[in-house]
Short mmCIF file of C-alpha atoms in Angstrom, two decimals:
data_model
loop_
_atom_site.label_atom_id
_atom_site.label_comp_id
_atom_site.label_asym_id
_atom_site.label_seq_id
_atom_site.Cartn_x
_atom_site.Cartn_y
_atom_site.Cartn_z
CA MET A 848 -92.65 174.09 72.66
CA LYS A 849 -92.12 173.27 68.64
CA GLN A 850 -93.31 170.25 67.41
CA PRO A 851 -90.77 167.89 67.28
CA ILE A 852 -89.31 165.44 64.57
CA GLY A 853 -89.71 162.01 65.21
CA ILE A 854 -87.01 159.45 64.32
CA PHE A 855 -87.27 155.73 64.83
CA ASP A 856 -84.49 153.38 64.16
CA SER A 857 -83.85 149.35 65.03
CA GLY A 858 -81.04 150.59 67.49
CA VAL A 859 -78.58 152.78 67.73
CA GLY A 860 -77.08 153.13 64.26
CA GLY A 861 -79.76 155.28 63.40
CA LEU A 862 -78.02 157.90 65.38
CA THR A 863 -76.07 158.85 62.30
CA VAL A 864 -79.16 160.05 60.95
CA TYR A 865 -79.79 162.17 64.00
CA LYS A 866 -76.60 163.67 63.64
CA ALA A 867 -77.16 164.58 60.42
CA ILE A 868 -80.89 166.01 60.97
CA LYS A 869 -79.39 168.34 63.78
CA ARG A 870 -76.47 169.49 62.13
CA ALA A 871 -79.07 170.92 59.53
CA PHE A 872 -81.87 171.97 61.49
CA PRO A 873 -80.36 173.08 65.48
CA ALA A 874 -83.45 174.87 66.42
CA GLU A 875 -85.53 171.76 65.96
CA ASN A 876 -86.74 169.28 69.04
CA ILE A 877 -85.66 165.94 68.17
CA ILE A 878 -87.40 162.33 69.59
CA TYR A 879 -85.31 159.48 69.20
CA PHE A 880 -86.52 156.26 68.96
CA GLY A 881 -84.26 152.81 69.18
CA ASP A 882 -85.59 149.46 68.90
CA THR A 883 -82.42 147.97 70.79
CA ALA A 884 -84.03 145.49 72.33
CA ARG A 885 -85.52 143.61 68.98
CA VAL A 886 -82.24 145.27 66.72
CA PRO A 887 -81.32 143.58 64.50
CA TYR A 888 -84.14 143.61 61.69
CA GLY A 889 -81.89 143.00 58.93
CA PRO A 890 -82.99 139.41 59.15
CA LYS A 891 -86.53 139.49 59.99
CA SER A 892 -89.34 138.28 57.96
CA GLU A 893 -91.08 141.33 56.01
CA ASN A 894 -94.45 140.37 59.01
CA THR A 895 -92.54 140.99 61.68
CA ILE A 896 -90.46 143.97 60.19
CA ILE A 897 -93.85 145.78 59.84
CA GLU A 898 -95.07 144.70 63.00
CA TYR A 899 -92.40 146.25 64.79
CA SER A 900 -92.22 149.27 62.78
CA ILE A 901 -95.79 150.23 63.23
CA GLN A 902 -95.44 150.02 67.06
CA ASN A 903 -92.65 152.15 66.78
CA ALA A 904 -94.00 154.70 64.55
CA ARG A 905 -97.22 154.54 66.86
CA PHE A 906 -95.19 155.84 69.77
CA LEU A 907 -93.48 158.52 68.06
CA LEU A 908 -97.30 159.27 66.99
CA GLN A 909 -98.16 159.81 70.60
CA LYS A 910 -95.64 162.34 71.23
CA ASP A 911 -97.28 164.57 68.58
CA ILE A 912 -94.54 164.51 66.11
CA LYS A 913 -95.00 166.83 63.19
CA ILE A 914 -92.97 164.67 60.92
CA LEU A 915 -91.84 161.12 61.04
CA VAL A 916 -88.09 159.94 59.65
CA VAL A 917 -87.38 156.53 59.63
CA ALA A 918 -84.02 155.88 59.97
CA CYS A 919 -83.64 151.89 59.91
CA ASN A 920 -83.14 150.84 55.98
CA THR A 921 -84.80 148.12 56.67
CA SER A 922 -88.11 149.30 58.13
CA SER A 923 -88.10 151.90 54.91
CA ALA A 924 -87.68 149.12 52.74
CA VAL A 925 -91.05 146.81 53.92
CA ALA A 926 -92.77 148.91 56.29
CA LEU A 927 -93.03 152.87 54.70
CA GLN A 928 -96.45 152.37 52.90
CA GLU A 929 -98.33 150.25 56.00
CA LEU A 930 -96.58 153.34 58.16
CA GLU A 931 -98.51 156.09 56.09
CA LYS A 932 -101.74 154.39 57.08
CA LEU A 933 -101.32 155.16 60.31
CA THR A 934 -101.10 159.12 59.98
CA ASP A 935 -101.40 162.35 57.75
CA ILE A 936 -98.12 163.68 58.64
CA PRO A 937 -95.28 163.49 56.40
CA ILE A 938 -93.10 160.01 56.71
CA ILE A 939 -89.87 159.76 54.76
CA GLY A 940 -87.62 157.02 54.55
CA VAL A 941 -84.18 156.30 54.12
CA ILE A 942 -84.47 154.92 50.59
CA LYS A 943 -85.81 157.23 48.47
CA PRO A 944 -83.13 160.11 49.54
CA GLY A 945 -80.36 157.87 49.22
CA SER A 946 -81.61 156.64 45.42
CA LYS A 947 -81.72 160.88 44.52
CA LEU A 948 -78.38 160.93 45.88
CA ALA A 949 -77.13 157.79 43.94
CA THR A 950 -78.61 158.67 40.93
CA ASP A 951 -77.06 162.47 41.37
CA SER A 952 -73.67 161.16 41.50
CA THR A 953 -73.03 158.12 39.00
CA HIS A 954 -71.74 159.03 35.65
CA ASN A 955 -71.71 155.52 34.18
CA ASN A 956 -75.19 154.59 35.50
CA HIS A 957 -73.77 151.83 37.09
CA ILE A 958 -74.78 151.76 40.89
CA GLY A 959 -74.35 149.42 43.89
CA VAL A 960 -76.41 148.95 46.91
CA ILE A 961 -75.33 147.05 50.10
CA GLY A 962 -77.85 146.59 53.00
CA THR A 963 -79.36 144.01 55.08
CA GLU A 964 -80.78 141.11 53.82
CA GLY A 965 -84.43 142.10 54.33
CA THR A 966 -83.40 145.44 52.65
CA ILE A 967 -81.81 143.68 49.62
CA ARG A 968 -84.52 141.26 49.62
CA SER A 969 -87.71 143.79 49.16
CA GLU A 970 -85.32 145.25 46.13
CA ALA A 971 -86.78 148.99 47.48
CA TYR A 972 -83.59 150.24 46.10
CA ASN A 973 -83.51 148.73 42.67
CA LYS A 974 -87.29 150.29 42.39
CA ALA A 975 -86.53 153.69 43.81
CA ILE A 976 -83.22 154.04 41.78
CA LYS A 977 -85.24 152.62 38.65
CA SER A 978 -87.92 155.25 38.84
CA ILE A 979 -85.64 158.19 38.91
CA LEU A 980 -83.15 156.81 36.46
CA PRO A 981 -85.03 153.73 34.12
CA GLU A 982 -81.46 153.23 32.22
CA ALA A 983 -79.23 152.93 35.92
CA GLU A 984 -77.62 149.03 36.13
CA ILE A 985 -77.99 148.21 39.72
CA PHE A 986 -75.81 145.50 41.74
CA SER A 987 -76.84 144.71 44.98
CA CYS A 988 -75.34 142.31 47.99
CA ALA A 989 -76.55 141.67 51.37
CA CYS A 990 -73.46 141.98 54.30
CA PRO A 991 -75.41 140.51 57.01
CA LEU A 992 -71.96 140.16 59.31
CA PHE A 993 -71.34 144.16 58.85
CA VAL A 994 -74.15 144.72 61.68
CA PRO A 995 -72.49 142.38 64.47
CA LEU A 996 -69.20 143.44 63.24
CA VAL A 997 -69.84 146.91 63.96
CA GLU A 998 -72.08 145.92 67.26
CA GLU A 999 -68.86 144.10 68.69
CA GLY A 1000 -67.05 147.26 67.62
CA TRP A 1001 -64.38 146.07 65.39
CA LEU A 1002 -64.31 148.59 63.07
CA ASN A 1003 -60.82 148.39 61.98
CA HIS A 1004 -60.54 144.82 63.18
CA PRO A 1005 -58.50 142.30 60.54
CA VAL A 1006 -61.52 140.14 60.57
CA SER A 1007 -63.93 143.38 59.32
CA ARG A 1008 -61.28 143.56 56.75
CA ILE A 1009 -61.71 140.17 55.27
CA VAL A 1010 -65.13 140.17 55.99
CA ALA A 1011 -65.55 143.53 53.74
CA GLU A 1012 -63.49 142.20 51.17
CA GLU A 1013 -65.40 138.80 50.61
CA TYR A 1014 -68.82 141.00 50.68
CA LEU A 1015 -67.65 143.49 48.04
CA ASN A 1016 -65.39 141.33 45.91
CA PHE A 1017 -69.20 140.87 44.64
CA PHE A 1018 -68.83 144.49 42.70
CA LYS A 1019 -65.34 143.66 41.24
CA ASP A 1020 -65.78 143.42 37.63
CA LYS A 1021 -69.40 145.61 37.86
CA GLU A 1022 -67.59 148.81 37.25
CA ILE A 1023 -70.17 150.97 39.94
CA ASP A 1024 -68.92 154.31 40.62
CA THR A 1025 -71.43 154.99 43.05
CA LEU A 1026 -72.16 152.69 46.26
CA VAL A 1027 -75.01 152.63 48.68
CA LEU A 1028 -74.41 152.51 51.84
CA GLY A 1029 -78.05 151.07 52.61
CA CYS A 1030 -77.61 150.38 56.36
CA THR A 1031 -77.39 152.92 59.28
CA HIS A 1032 -74.36 150.84 60.49
CA TYR A 1033 -72.23 150.77 57.32
CA PRO A 1034 -71.09 154.58 57.89
CA LEU A 1035 -69.11 153.77 60.67
CA LEU A 1036 -67.44 150.96 58.41
CA LYS A 1037 -66.85 153.64 55.74
CA SER A 1038 -63.16 154.74 55.60
CA LEU A 1039 -62.47 150.28 55.45
CA ILE A 1040 -65.04 150.09 52.77
CA ASP A 1041 -63.67 153.38 50.61
CA GLU A 1042 -59.92 151.22 51.29
CA ILE A 1043 -61.94 148.23 49.77
CA MET A 1044 -63.27 150.06 46.59
CA GLU A 1045 -59.97 151.45 46.03
CA HIS A 1046 -61.13 154.76 46.72
CA LYS A 1047 -62.63 155.02 43.11
CA VAL A 1048 -66.11 154.91 43.98
CA LYS A 1049 -68.66 157.44 45.74
CA LEU A 1050 -70.11 156.30 48.90
CA ILE A 1051 -73.95 157.69 50.03
CA ASP A 1052 -74.25 158.02 53.18
CA SER A 1053 -78.53 158.03 54.20
CA ALA A 1054 -77.73 160.02 57.04
CA ASP A 1055 -76.67 162.83 54.27
CA ALA A 1056 -79.37 162.17 52.19
CA ILE A 1057 -82.02 161.88 54.37
CA ALA A 1058 -80.91 165.47 56.29
CA LEU A 1059 -80.83 166.98 52.40
CA HIS A 1060 -84.38 165.88 51.47
CA LEU A 1061 -85.39 167.15 54.98
CA LYS A 1062 -84.52 170.77 53.45
CA THR A 1063 -87.29 170.24 51.03
CA LEU A 1064 -90.14 169.66 53.35
CA LEU A 1065 -89.04 172.07 56.58
CA PRO A 1066 -87.52 175.31 56.33
CA VAL A 1067 -84.35 175.96 58.58
CA GLU A 1068 -85.49 178.18 61.46
CA SER A 1069 -83.15 179.70 63.96
CA SER A 1070 -85.01 180.01 67.16
CA THR A 1071 -84.22 181.46 70.82
CA GLU A 1072 -86.82 178.79 72.03
CA PRO A 1073 -84.85 176.32 74.46
CA VAL A 1074 -84.27 172.77 72.20
CA MET A 1075 -85.09 169.78 74.31
CA ASP A 1076 -84.29 166.44 72.85
CA ARG A 1077 -85.74 163.00 73.73
CA PHE A 1078 -84.01 159.32 73.35
CA TYR A 1079 -86.47 156.24 74.05
CA VAL A 1080 -84.45 152.86 73.89
CA SER A 1081 -86.52 149.25 74.48
CA ASP A 1082 -83.30 148.07 76.02
CA ASN A 1083 -79.53 148.64 77.72
CA GLU A 1084 -79.59 152.59 77.78
CA ALA A 1085 -76.14 151.84 79.09
CA LYS A 1086 -74.86 150.44 75.92
CA PHE A 1087 -76.58 152.86 73.64
CA SER A 1088 -75.48 155.79 75.59
CA GLN A 1089 -71.68 154.48 75.25
CA ILE A 1090 -72.19 153.77 71.37
CA ALA A 1091 -73.93 157.19 71.12
CA GLU A 1092 -71.23 158.96 72.51
CA TYR A 1093 -68.92 157.72 69.66
CA ILE A 1094 -71.24 158.57 67.01
CA LEU A 1095 -72.62 161.80 68.61
CA GLY A 1096 -69.04 163.13 70.49
CA VAL A 1097 -71.19 163.73 73.46
CA GLN A 1098 -73.67 161.13 75.50
CA PRO A 1099 -77.08 162.01 74.92
CA THR A 1100 -79.43 162.90 77.51
CA PRO A 1101 -82.04 162.16 78.53
CA ILE A 1102 -82.51 158.55 77.70
CA LYS A 1103 -85.33 156.31 78.79
CA ARG A 1104 -86.00 152.76 78.76
CA VAL A 1105 -89.51 151.70 77.46
CA ARG A 1106 -91.26 148.85 77.62
CA LEU A 1107 -93.77 146.38 75.94
CA TYR A 1108 -97.14 144.91 76.44
CA GLU A 1109 -96.45 141.25 75.26
CA SER A 1110 -98.02 137.92 75.21
CA TRP A 1111 -98.05 135.45 72.69
CA PHE A 1112 -100.76 134.68 70.67
CA GLU A 1113 -100.98 131.78 67.75
CA MET B 1071 -102.37 111.76 74.51
CA LYS B 1072 -99.34 112.05 77.14
CA GLN B 1073 -98.16 115.31 78.98
CA PRO B 1074 -95.65 117.12 76.80
CA ILE B 1075 -92.04 117.97 77.35
CA GLY B 1076 -91.63 122.09 76.28
CA ILE B 1077 -88.52 123.81 75.43
CA PHE B 1078 -88.24 126.89 74.47
CA ASP B 1079 -84.95 128.74 72.85
CA SER B 1080 -83.87 132.15 72.00
CA GLY B 1081 -84.11 130.75 68.29
CA VAL B 1082 -83.38 127.47 66.26
CA GLY B 1083 -79.85 126.59 68.43
CA GLY B 1084 -81.85 124.64 70.95
CA LEU B 1085 -82.96 121.93 68.63
CA THR B 1086 -79.20 120.59 69.64
CA VAL B 1087 -81.00 120.08 73.10
CA TYR B 1088 -84.33 118.84 71.07
CA LYS B 1089 -82.16 116.53 68.81
CA ALA B 1090 -80.52 114.71 72.47
CA ILE B 1091 -83.65 114.84 74.19
CA LYS B 1092 -85.38 113.53 71.35
CA ARG B 1093 -83.40 110.86 71.06
CA ALA B 1094 -83.09 109.73 75.13
CA PHE B 1095 -86.55 109.95 75.18
CA PRO B 1096 -88.25 108.64 71.84
CA ALA B 1097 -91.93 108.61 73.27
CA GLU B 1098 -92.46 111.30 74.52
CA ASN B 1099 -94.36 113.89 73.20
CA ILE B 1100 -92.33 117.48 72.53
CA ILE B 1101 -93.45 121.38 72.30
CA TYR B 1102 -90.41 123.52 71.09
CA PHE B 1103 -90.62 127.41 70.58
CA GLY B 1104 -88.10 129.47 69.50
CA ASP B 1105 -88.13 132.93 69.52
CA THR B 1106 -86.45 133.65 66.15
CA ALA B 1107 -88.26 137.27 66.29
CA ARG B 1108 -86.04 138.60 68.99
CA VAL B 1109 -82.94 136.46 68.47
CA PRO B 1110 -80.10 136.92 69.82
CA TYR B 1111 -81.07 137.25 73.66
CA GLY B 1112 -76.64 136.90 74.34
CA PRO B 1113 -76.66 140.99 74.18
CA LYS B 1114 -79.83 142.42 76.02
CA SER B 1115 -80.10 143.55 79.33
CA GLU B 1116 -81.13 141.23 82.15
CA ASN B 1117 -84.50 142.50 82.77
CA THR B 1118 -85.31 142.15 78.62
CA ILE B 1119 -84.01 138.68 79.02
CA ILE B 1120 -85.98 137.94 82.14
CA GLU B 1121 -89.39 139.63 80.41
CA TYR B 1122 -88.75 137.71 77.44
CA SER B 1123 -88.09 134.02 79.02
CA ILE B 1124 -91.98 134.32 81.04
CA GLN B 1125 -93.42 135.06 78.00
CA ASN B 1126 -92.04 131.78 76.43
CA ALA B 1127 -92.94 129.94 79.31
CA ARG B 1128 -96.19 131.24 79.62
CA PHE B 1129 -96.71 130.09 76.14
CA LEU B 1130 -95.78 126.83 76.81
CA LEU B 1131 -97.20 126.07 80.25
CA GLN B 1132 -100.55 127.30 78.36
CA LYS B 1133 -99.44 123.69 76.08
CA ASP B 1134 -100.30 121.87 79.63
CA ILE B 1135 -96.36 120.25 79.46
CA LYS B 1136 -94.85 118.47 82.88
CA ILE B 1137 -91.55 119.66 82.10
CA LEU B 1138 -90.08 122.83 81.16
CA VAL B 1139 -86.39 123.10 79.79
CA VAL B 1140 -84.86 126.19 78.88
CA ALA B 1141 -82.34 125.21 75.86
CA CYS B 1142 -81.23 128.98 75.90
CA ASN B 1143 -77.77 129.21 77.94
CA THR B 1144 -78.84 133.29 78.47
CA SER B 1145 -82.28 132.29 79.75
CA SER B 1146 -81.27 129.52 81.81
CA ALA B 1147 -78.26 131.93 83.46
CA VAL B 1148 -80.29 134.90 84.03
CA ALA B 1149 -83.79 134.22 84.50
CA LEU B 1150 -84.32 130.50 85.63
CA GLN B 1151 -85.30 131.86 89.64
CA GLU B 1152 -88.02 134.34 88.24
CA LEU B 1153 -89.54 130.90 86.15
CA GLU B 1154 -89.92 128.90 88.71
CA LYS B 1155 -92.13 131.53 90.26
CA LEU B 1156 -94.80 130.81 87.94
CA THR B 1157 -95.29 127.14 88.14
CA ASP B 1158 -94.70 124.03 90.38
CA ILE B 1159 -93.13 121.90 87.42
CA PRO B 1160 -89.92 121.06 87.04
CA ILE B 1161 -87.88 123.46 85.16
CA ILE B 1162 -84.32 122.38 83.85
CA GLY B 1163 -81.76 125.16 82.54
CA VAL B 1164 -78.78 123.81 80.80
CA ILE B 1165 -76.34 125.41 83.22
CA LYS B 1166 -76.18 123.16 86.13
CA PRO B 1167 -76.21 119.96 83.97
CA GLY B 1168 -73.65 121.48 81.77
CA SER B 1169 -71.50 122.75 84.99
CA LYS B 1170 -72.16 118.84 86.40
CA LEU B 1171 -70.56 117.60 83.00
CA ALA B 1172 -67.73 119.39 83.07
CA THR B 1173 -66.97 118.48 86.87
CA ASP B 1174 -67.04 115.37 85.83
CA SER B 1175 -65.09 115.70 83.06
CA THR B 1176 -62.12 117.76 84.42
CA HIS B 1177 -59.26 115.90 85.98
CA ASN B 1178 -56.43 119.28 86.80
CA ASN B 1179 -59.99 121.70 87.85
CA HIS B 1180 -59.07 124.09 85.25
CA ILE B 1181 -62.17 124.89 83.07
CA GLY B 1182 -62.89 126.88 80.60
CA VAL B 1183 -66.22 128.63 79.52
CA ILE B 1184 -67.33 130.30 76.48
CA GLY B 1185 -71.06 131.81 76.18
CA THR B 1186 -72.84 134.87 74.92
CA GLU B 1187 -72.10 138.16 77.11
CA GLY B 1188 -75.37 137.86 78.82
CA THR B 1189 -74.44 134.10 79.55
CA ILE B 1190 -70.84 135.14 81.03
CA ARG B 1191 -71.79 138.16 82.46
CA SER B 1192 -73.91 136.69 85.00
CA GLU B 1193 -71.35 134.51 86.27
CA ALA B 1194 -74.13 131.68 86.10
CA TYR B 1195 -71.45 128.59 85.48
CA ASN B 1196 -69.11 130.19 87.33
CA LYS B 1197 -71.15 129.55 90.21
CA ALA B 1198 -72.82 126.00 89.39
CA ILE B 1199 -69.29 124.69 89.07
CA LYS B 1200 -67.90 126.27 91.97
CA SER B 1201 -71.10 124.65 94.21
CA ILE B 1202 -70.23 121.18 92.79
CA LEU B 1203 -66.33 121.80 92.92
CA PRO B 1204 -65.40 124.74 95.20
CA GLU B 1205 -61.63 124.05 94.07
CA ALA B 1206 -62.15 124.42 90.46
CA GLU B 1207 -60.46 127.12 88.53
CA ILE B 1208 -62.92 129.02 86.14
CA PHE B 1209 -61.85 130.86 82.75
CA SER B 1210 -64.71 132.58 81.01
CA CYS B 1211 -64.66 134.51 77.76
CA ALA B 1212 -67.61 135.85 75.59
CA CYS B 1213 -67.75 134.97 72.04
CA PRO B 1214 -70.81 137.23 70.88
CA LEU B 1215 -69.64 137.12 67.06
CA PHE B 1216 -70.12 133.08 67.21
CA VAL B 1217 -74.08 133.48 67.28
CA PRO B 1218 -74.01 135.50 63.89
CA LEU B 1219 -71.37 133.60 62.19
CA VAL B 1220 -73.41 130.27 62.77
CA GLU B 1221 -76.29 132.26 61.58
CA GLU B 1222 -74.84 133.33 58.39
CA GLY B 1223 -73.47 129.58 57.98
CA TRP B 1224 -69.99 130.38 58.19
CA LEU B 1225 -69.39 127.06 60.00
CA ASN B 1226 -65.84 125.95 58.46
CA HIS B 1227 -65.43 129.61 56.60
CA PRO B 1228 -61.68 131.14 57.24
CA VAL B 1229 -63.28 133.92 58.91
CA SER B 1230 -64.92 131.90 61.61
CA ARG B 1231 -61.91 130.21 61.96
CA ILE B 1232 -59.90 133.81 62.68
CA VAL B 1233 -62.71 135.12 64.85
CA ALA B 1234 -62.19 131.78 66.72
CA GLU B 1235 -58.79 131.97 67.32
CA GLU B 1236 -58.91 135.37 68.50
CA TYR B 1237 -61.27 134.35 71.15
CA LEU B 1238 -59.69 131.03 72.01
CA ASN B 1239 -56.29 132.80 72.58
CA PHE B 1240 -58.02 133.91 75.90
CA PHE B 1241 -57.59 130.17 76.68
CA LYS B 1242 -53.40 129.90 75.50
CA ASP B 1243 -51.69 129.99 79.35
CA LYS B 1244 -54.71 128.67 81.35
CA GLU B 1245 -54.32 124.96 80.82
CA ILE B 1246 -58.05 124.32 80.92
CA ASP B 1247 -58.47 120.25 80.08
CA THR B 1248 -62.13 121.14 79.97
CA LEU B 1249 -64.23 124.04 77.90
CA VAL B 1250 -67.88 124.42 78.09
CA LEU B 1251 -69.70 125.43 75.14
CA GLY B 1252 -72.02 127.63 76.96
CA CYS B 1253 -74.26 128.69 73.70
CA THR B 1254 -76.52 126.52 71.83
CA HIS B 1255 -75.25 127.87 68.30
CA TYR B 1256 -71.88 126.48 69.61
CA PRO B 1257 -71.79 122.77 69.14
CA LEU B 1258 -72.40 123.99 65.19
CA LEU B 1259 -68.30 125.12 65.33
CA LYS B 1260 -67.43 121.85 67.97
CA SER B 1261 -64.99 120.52 64.96
CA LEU B 1262 -63.34 124.25 64.42
CA ILE B 1263 -63.01 124.80 68.16
CA ASP B 1264 -61.48 121.11 68.60
CA GLU B 1265 -58.87 121.86 65.73
CA ILE B 1266 -57.98 125.31 67.67
CA MET B 1267 -57.60 123.81 70.85
CA GLU B 1268 -55.43 121.08 69.23
CA HIS B 1269 -57.72 118.18 70.71
CA LYS B 1270 -56.56 118.60 74.23
CA VAL B 1271 -59.29 119.85 75.34
CA LYS B 1272 -62.86 118.08 76.37
CA LEU B 1273 -65.71 119.94 74.75
CA ILE B 1274 -68.84 119.88 77.00
CA ASP B 1275 -71.96 120.40 74.78
CA SER B 1276 -75.32 121.41 76.68
CA ALA B 1277 -77.32 119.51 75.10
CA ASP B 1278 -76.02 115.97 75.86
CA ALA B 1279 -75.52 117.48 79.54
CA ILE B 1280 -79.27 118.63 79.58
CA ALA B 1281 -80.46 114.86 77.90
CA LEU B 1282 -78.27 113.07 80.62
CA HIS B 1283 -80.03 115.31 83.86
CA LEU B 1284 -83.69 114.65 82.23
CA LYS B 1285 -83.18 110.64 82.67
CA THR B 1286 -82.73 111.81 86.55
CA LEU B 1287 -86.44 112.99 86.52
CA LEU B 1288 -88.38 111.03 83.99
CA PRO B 1289 -88.72 107.62 83.15
CA VAL B 1290 -87.77 106.26 79.71
CA GLU B 1291 -90.67 104.84 78.65
CA SER B 1292 -91.63 102.83 75.34
CA SER B 1293 -94.69 104.02 74.54
CA THR B 1294 -96.91 102.36 71.85
CA GLU B 1295 -98.89 105.86 71.61
CA PRO B 1296 -98.28 107.40 68.47
CA VAL B 1297 -96.18 110.58 69.30
CA MET B 1298 -96.38 114.00 68.12
CA ASP B 1299 -94.24 117.07 68.53
CA ARG B 1300 -94.87 120.35 67.74
CA PHE B 1301 -92.48 123.28 66.75
CA TYR B 1302 -93.57 127.27 67.29
CA VAL B 1303 -91.34 129.99 66.41
CA SER B 1304 -92.00 133.66 66.81
CA ASP B 1305 -90.98 134.60 62.77
CA ASN B 1306 -89.52 133.19 59.86
CA GLU B 1307 -90.70 129.29 59.77
CA ALA B 1308 -88.93 128.72 56.27
CA LYS B 1309 -85.75 129.71 57.70
CA PHE B 1310 -85.93 128.27 60.84
CA SER B 1311 -87.25 124.87 58.91
CA GLN B 1312 -83.70 125.04 57.15
CA ILE B 1313 -81.61 125.44 59.69
CA ALA B 1314 -83.45 122.91 61.43
CA GLU B 1315 -83.21 120.43 58.93
CA TYR B 1316 -79.42 120.80 59.15
CA ILE B 1317 -79.18 120.25 62.72
CA LEU B 1318 -81.72 117.42 62.73
CA GLY B 1319 -81.49 115.55 59.29
CA VAL B 1320 -85.45 116.16 58.46
CA GLN B 1321 -87.48 118.93 58.47
CA PRO B 1322 -89.43 119.55 61.61
CA THR B 1323 -93.24 119.59 60.93
CA PRO B 1324 -96.10 121.16 61.75
CA ILE B 1325 -94.05 124.61 62.63
CA LYS B 1326 -96.84 127.25 63.29
CA ARG B 1327 -95.53 131.18 63.86
CA VAL B 1328 -96.99 132.78 66.70
CA ARG B 1329 -97.23 136.81 67.50
CA LEU B 1330 -97.24 138.96 70.17
CA TYR B 1331 -100.08 141.36 71.31
CA GLU B 1332 -97.28 144.43 72.27
CA SER B 1333 -97.64 148.40 72.42
CA TRP B 1334 -94.50 150.40 74.03
CA PHE B 1335 -95.10 152.16 77.33
CA GLU B 1336 -93.35 153.87 79.68
#
């Protein structure tokens, strides 16, 4: 059996990345891990995000993966360097591919970024975009309530509209022509965000960006071998399955719950 | 030094319980543990809530506490029986004291309960209230967005009002005269909830309920010994300190971050 691609995310949102990779590489085996017990990562401290990311990466590395994809924007923003110390296989976060796509898209060099508190605080997108396009002007804004609203399933709810209007009002006078959706949950609010931005702004989705980037690293093969994807979560298999069906159109299978050996120490 | 009282919560909200206990028992030493790295517990599965609660209780039991207070409604609703297997010291959850206070308060036996998904799903309040007042009619409703709204600090924000109106609309035709605020975060939305319920409903706060209950177990002493409270969190000491100051009026000290030995297993 072909060595699999490993993907981890803080929860279910990374399935948008899984979906884009699967579409681009139908002959690859993929192992997905969603840390649904400890979601969300966005409000956590840098130390904790790094610890959790290392644990998730180690779990996938045990499965003999050939590439590790960090679908979680917060982990990508904060923990990528530490993860690279664990292994020699390629590790791909969402920040660089998303930044590349944003710089390709912009005409006036005014780029907006939305994400979790952890992602925005890290300034990872700012640094990555500036390294490609030094003259870019970057405007970033944390949207901490977007994740709970998506988890609640309020995708078209009036409350989500008011919250989105409040957050996105920040971009009113910034004249951005490109907006990075810097969190795997945000593509689920894409049409709402698009509407509030009056369809004038190109929205950059991490999932598309990472699948595009992966094509530069991995040949697209057509294989006659049977393909076998596997899904692991740290909690709530049933809830994962339900949201997954919404994202993927089918219920993923098999889904297995993994547990942690844990005890507090000072 | 006197044996301390131990309190744990999924995060910072349990400080409302700490505050009420401190006010009632100023001469007691209190150790508080907030699992800020893994907050919120509300959406997690029963298995995970039990695992996390056991880890938190073990940490406090190592500190030679004489009573364990489970400030988190979700843990109290789901994990109390399992916690009782760990130790012979008294363990107090918020469900029974809150239910007692609610049955004392109601005149028409129509009682409302709001809480997290985990708390409401467990039906712990229903069972506890029925065991005291079998003729009670209980109406319960999960309010999953209240915790993120409080964490975002939107206590008087128009969005919080709309969300609260939407959730509390459920009680419109239920003729309740008493509403249990079944989550440590909710007292921070008390005035908003009171307004939406048109000041016609008695709001039951876990913190008051547990302090009252504790008086039946522990004599109130006046001590000349110096009192020393301690605060432990699993993440974000600075953010904890900030919200704590809002709840307590002063920054608690000392605050120490504890960590977990963790590795995934199947």
